[in-house]
Amino acid sequence: AAGVIQSPRHLIKEKRETATLKCYPIPRHDTVYWYQQGPGQDPQFLISFYEKMQSDKGSIPDRFSAQQFSDYHSELNMSSLELGDSALYFCASSSGTPAEQYFGPGTRLTVT
Amino acid sequence: AQKITQTQPGMFVQEKEAVTLDCTYDTSDQSYGLFWYKQPSSGEMIFLIYQGSYDEQNATEGRYSLNFQKARKSANLVISASQLGDSAMYFCAMREGLIQGAQKLVFGQGTRLTINP
């Protein structure tokens, strides 16, 4: 069965650089969630989209923005990167309500 | 206030034994869902099992079962006949509400399970 695809899997950036993370949900899933997991921490919700519209927002810094495109893939844009942004970034997709969320493999971002 | 509490930072179990991972939750919603995810050292989040708040039967998926006690607000994960490959971090998570697109998960702190041969 098709799963959630995230790219890139690993990313190394320097402070103050920008990064773009991509997420391709499971086919026919219309909802995407982004989570950030710092080292040794539990995942924290950042933002979600349903039918290409932002539907919920968590503790996402103003330096981050995201959107969902017409083909339902989503991108998380991160600017002015800080050392504290180093984390595992997960995308999860779902369909319907109530719904199970299926996670992608994550993008490991390292800011140096 | 913490909505999901996992009180066991680490657990060590002998192979083939059963293990129970504790999870308590706090919500005022009538409709919610409880999830367990496994995160091996490679980092991916693997969905294990789901229990809806209105489900009368405890959820089961192969060797995994969820001991759902609604009055106590607990949703413990039971793994039967543990295997070496079960060694991982386990997260309990809760989804509140039914608004599509706004059903974010809130996670507990996790329990690191180690299976000894």
CSV table of C-alpha atoms in Angstrom, one decimal:
chain,number,residue,atom,x,y,z
A,1,ALA,CA,0.0,0.0,0.0
A,2,ALA,CA,1.2,3.5,-0.8
A,3,GLY,CA,2.5,5.5,2.2
A,4,VAL,CA,3.2,9.1,3.0
A,5,ILE,CA,6.3,10.3,1.2
A,6,GLN,CA,8.5,13.0,2.6
A,7,SER,CA,11.5,14.6,0.9
A,8,PRO,CA,14.3,15.1,1.5
A,9,ARG,CA,14.9,12.5,4.2
A,10,HIS,CA,17.9,14.4,5.6
A,11,LEU,CA,18.8,18.1,5.3
A,12,ILE,CA,21.7,20.0,6.6
A,13,LYS,CA,21.5,23.8,6.6
A,14,GLU,CA,23.4,26.6,8.2
A,15,LYS,CA,22.0,29.3,10.5
A,16,ARG,CA,19.9,31.9,8.7
A,17,GLU,CA,19.4,29.7,5.7
A,18,THR,CA,16.0,28.6,4.3
A,19,ALA,CA,14.7,25.1,3.9
A,20,THR,CA,11.7,23.6,2.1
A,21,LEU,CA,10.3,20.2,3.2
A,22,LYS,CA,7.9,18.4,1.0
A,23,CYS,CA,5.1,15.9,1.8
A,24,TYR,CA,3.1,13.7,-0.5
A,25,PRO,CA,0.1,12.2,1.3
A,26,ILE,CA,-1.4,8.8,0.7
A,27,PRO,CA,-3.6,8.9,-2.4
A,28,ARG,CA,-7.1,10.2,-1.8
A,29,HIS,CA,-6.1,11.6,1.6
A,30,ASP,CA,-7.3,15.2,1.7
A,31,THR,CA,-5.8,16.3,5.1
A,32,VAL,CA,-2.1,16.9,5.9
A,33,TYR,CA,-0.6,17.5,9.4
A,34,TRP,CA,2.9,18.7,10.1
A,35,TYR,CA,4.7,17.8,13.4
A,36,GLN,CA,8.1,18.7,14.8
A,37,GLN,CA,10.0,16.4,17.1
A,38,GLY,CA,13.0,17.8,18.9
A,39,PRO,CA,15.7,15.4,20.2
A,40,GLY,CA,14.4,13.3,23.0
A,41,GLN,CA,10.9,14.9,22.8
A,42,ASP,CA,7.5,14.0,21.7
A,43,PRO,CA,6.1,15.3,18.4
A,44,GLN,CA,4.5,18.7,18.5
A,45,PHE,CA,1.8,19.8,16.1
A,46,LEU,CA,2.7,22.7,13.8
A,47,ILE,CA,-0.1,23.2,11.2
A,48,SER,CA,-2.7,21.3,9.2
A,49,PHE,CA,-4.5,21.6,5.9
A,50,TYR,CA,-7.8,20.2,4.7
A,51,GLU,CA,-8.8,20.5,1.1
A,52,LYS,CA,-5.9,22.9,0.4
A,53,MET,CA,-7.0,25.3,3.2
A,54,GLN,CA,-5.2,25.8,6.5
A,55,SER,CA,-7.5,24.3,9.1
A,56,ASP,CA,-5.5,24.4,12.4
A,57,LYS,CA,-2.4,26.0,13.7
A,58,GLY,CA,-0.2,25.0,16.6
A,59,SER,CA,3.1,26.2,17.9
A,60,ILE,CA,4.6,27.2,14.5
A,61,PRO,CA,7.1,30.0,14.5
A,62,ASP,CA,6.3,33.0,12.3
A,63,ARG,CA,9.5,32.2,10.3
A,64,PHE,CA,7.7,29.0,9.1
A,65,SER,CA,5.0,28.9,6.5
A,66,ALA,CA,3.2,26.1,4.8
A,67,GLN,CA,0.7,25.4,2.1
A,68,GLN,CA,-1.2,22.5,0.5
A,69,PHE,CA,-1.3,22.4,-3.3
A,70,SER,CA,-4.0,21.4,-5.8
A,71,ASP,CA,-2.5,17.8,-6.0
A,72,TYR,CA,-2.7,17.7,-2.1
A,73,HIS,CA,1.0,17.6,-1.6
A,74,SER,CA,2.2,20.1,1.1
A,75,GLU,CA,5.4,22.1,1.6
A,76,LEU,CA,6.8,23.5,4.8
A,77,ASN,CA,9.0,26.5,4.3
A,78,MET,CA,11.4,27.5,7.0
A,79,SER,CA,13.4,30.7,6.9
A,80,SER,CA,16.1,32.3,9.1
A,81,LEU,CA,16.9,28.9,10.4
A,82,GLU,CA,18.1,28.7,14.0
A,83,LEU,CA,20.0,25.9,15.8
A,84,GLY,CA,16.8,25.1,17.8
A,85,ASP,CA,15.0,24.2,14.5
A,86,SER,CA,17.1,21.0,14.3
A,87,ALA,CA,14.5,18.3,14.6
A,88,LEU,CA,12.7,15.5,12.9
A,89,TYR,CA,9.8,16.9,10.9
A,90,PHE,CA,6.9,14.6,10.2
A,91,CYS,CA,4.0,14.9,7.8
A,92,ALA,CA,0.9,12.8,8.4
A,93,SER,CA,-2.1,12.4,6.2
A,94,SER,CA,-5.7,11.3,6.8
A,95,SER,CA,-9.1,11.2,5.2
A,96,GLY,CA,-12.6,11.6,6.7
A,97,THR,CA,-13.6,12.0,10.3
A,98,PRO,CA,-12.8,10.5,12.7
A,99,ALA,CA,-9.6,9.5,11.0
A,100,GLU,CA,-6.4,7.7,11.7
A,101,GLN,CA,-3.2,9.7,10.8
A,102,TYR,CA,-0.5,7.9,8.9
A,103,PHE,CA,2.9,9.3,9.3
A,104,GLY,CA,5.7,9.7,6.7
A,105,PRO,CA,9.2,8.6,7.4
A,106,GLY,CA,10.2,12.2,8.5
A,107,THR,CA,12.8,14.7,7.4
A,108,ARG,CA,15.7,15.1,9.7
A,109,LEU,CA,16.8,18.7,9.7
A,110,THR,CA,20.2,19.7,11.1
A,111,VAL,CA,21.0,23.3,11.5
A,112,THR,CA,24.7,24.1,12.0
B,1,ALA,CA,-1.7,20.9,31.7
B,2,GLN,CA,-0.5,17.6,30.2
B,3,LYS,CA,-3.2,15.9,28.3
B,4,ILE,CA,-1.5,12.6,27.8
B,5,THR,CA,0.7,11.1,30.5
B,6,GLN,CA,3.0,8.2,30.2
B,7,THR,CA,4.5,7.5,33.6
B,8,GLN,CA,7.1,4.9,32.5
B,9,PRO,CA,10.1,6.6,30.9
B,10,GLY,CA,11.7,3.2,30.4
B,11,MET,CA,10.8,-0.5,30.6
B,12,PHE,CA,12.9,-3.6,30.4
B,13,VAL,CA,11.2,-6.9,29.6
B,14,GLN,CA,12.4,-10.4,28.9
B,15,GLU,CA,11.7,-11.7,25.4
B,16,LYS,CA,8.3,-13.6,25.1
B,17,GLU,CA,6.9,-11.9,28.1
B,18,ALA,CA,3.8,-9.7,27.9
B,19,VAL,CA,4.2,-6.0,28.6
B,20,THR,CA,1.8,-3.2,29.5
B,21,LEU,CA,2.6,0.4,28.7
B,22,ASP,CA,0.6,2.9,30.6
B,23,CYS,CA,-1.2,5.9,29.3
B,24,THR,CA,-3.7,8.2,31.0
B,25,TYR,CA,-5.4,11.1,29.3
B,26,ASP,CA,-7.4,14.2,30.2
B,27,THR,CA,-10.2,15.7,28.0
B,28,SER,CA,-13.6,17.2,28.5
B,29,ASP,CA,-14.6,16.1,25.0
B,30,GLN,CA,-17.1,13.3,24.5
B,31,SER,CA,-15.7,12.4,21.2
B,32,TYR,CA,-12.0,11.6,21.0
B,33,GLY,CA,-9.6,9.0,19.8
B,34,LEU,CA,-6.6,7.3,21.3
B,35,PHE,CA,-3.6,6.0,19.4
B,36,TRP,CA,-0.4,4.2,20.0
B,37,TYR,CA,2.6,4.7,17.8
B,38,LYS,CA,6.0,2.9,17.8
B,39,GLN,CA,9.1,4.8,17.0
B,40,PRO,CA,12.2,2.6,16.4
B,41,SER,CA,15.7,4.1,16.5
B,42,SER,CA,15.4,4.8,12.7
B,43,GLY,CA,12.9,7.5,13.6
B,44,GLU,CA,9.7,6.6,11.7
B,45,MET,CA,6.4,6.7,13.5
B,46,ILE,CA,4.5,3.4,13.0
B,47,PHE,CA,0.8,3.3,13.7
B,48,LEU,CA,-0.1,0.4,16.0
B,49,ILE,CA,-3.6,0.6,17.2
B,50,TYR,CA,-6.6,3.0,17.6
B,51,GLN,CA,-9.5,3.2,20.1
B,52,GLY,CA,-12.4,5.6,19.6
B,53,SER,CA,-14.1,7.0,22.7
B,54,TYR,CA,-17.4,5.4,21.7
B,55,ASP,CA,-16.0,2.0,20.9
B,56,GLU,CA,-17.4,-0.5,23.4
B,57,GLN,CA,-14.9,-3.2,22.6
B,58,ASN,CA,-11.2,-2.9,23.4
B,59,ALA,CA,-9.2,-2.6,20.1
B,60,THR,CA,-6.9,-5.4,19.1
B,61,GLU,CA,-4.3,-5.7,16.3
B,62,GLY,CA,-2.4,-8.9,16.2
B,63,ARG,CA,-0.1,-8.9,19.3
B,64,TYR,CA,-1.3,-5.5,20.3
B,65,SER,CA,-4.3,-4.8,22.4
B,66,LEU,CA,-5.6,-1.6,24.0
B,67,ASN,CA,-7.0,-1.8,27.5
B,68,PHE,CA,-9.4,1.0,27.4
B,69,GLN,CA,-10.9,2.1,30.8
B,70,LYS,CA,-13.0,5.2,30.0
B,71,ALA,CA,-14.0,6.0,33.6
B,72,ARG,CA,-10.3,5.9,34.6
B,73,LYS,CA,-9.3,7.8,31.5
B,74,SER,CA,-6.6,5.2,30.7
B,75,ALA,CA,-5.6,3.5,27.5
B,76,ASN,CA,-2.9,1.1,28.2
B,77,LEU,CA,-1.1,-0.8,25.4
B,78,VAL,CA,-0.6,-4.5,25.9
B,79,ILE,CA,2.0,-6.3,23.8
B,80,SER,CA,1.8,-10.1,24.1
B,81,ALA,CA,4.7,-12.4,23.5
B,82,SER,CA,7.3,-9.6,23.2
B,83,GLN,CA,10.0,-9.9,20.5
B,84,LEU,CA,13.4,-8.3,20.2
B,85,GLY,CA,12.1,-6.2,17.4
B,86,ASP,CA,9.6,-4.6,19.8
B,87,SER,CA,12.4,-2.6,21.3
B,88,ALA,CA,11.5,1.0,20.5
B,89,MET,CA,10.0,4.2,21.9
B,90,TYR,CA,6.2,4.0,22.2
B,91,PHE,CA,4.0,7.1,22.1
B,92,CYS,CA,0.4,7.3,23.3
B,93,ALA,CA,-1.5,10.1,21.5
B,94,MET,CA,-5.0,11.6,21.7
B,95,ARG,CA,-7.1,13.2,19.0
B,96,GLU,CA,-9.9,15.5,20.1
B,97,GLY,CA,-12.9,16.6,18.2
B,98,LEU,CA,-14.5,15.7,14.9
B,99,ILE,CA,-13.8,18.8,12.7
B,100,GLN,CA,-12.0,17.5,9.6
B,101,GLY,CA,-8.6,18.9,9.3
B,102,ALA,CA,-8.5,20.1,12.9
B,103,GLN,CA,-7.9,16.7,14.6
B,104,LYS,CA,-4.3,17.2,15.6
B,105,LEU,CA,-2.7,14.6,17.8
B,106,VAL,CA,-1.4,15.4,21.3
B,107,PHE,CA,1.4,13.0,22.3
B,108,GLY,CA,2.6,11.7,25.6
B,109,GLN,CA,6.3,11.8,26.6
B,110,GLY,CA,6.9,8.3,25.4
B,111,THR,CA,8.1,5.0,27.0
B,112,ARG,CA,11.3,3.4,25.8
B,113,LEU,CA,10.8,-0.3,25.8
B,114,THR,CA,13.8,-2.6,25.7
B,115,ILE,CA,13.3,-6.3,25.1
B,116,ASN,CA,16.1,-8.5,26.6
B,117,PRO,CA,17.0,-11.9,25.0
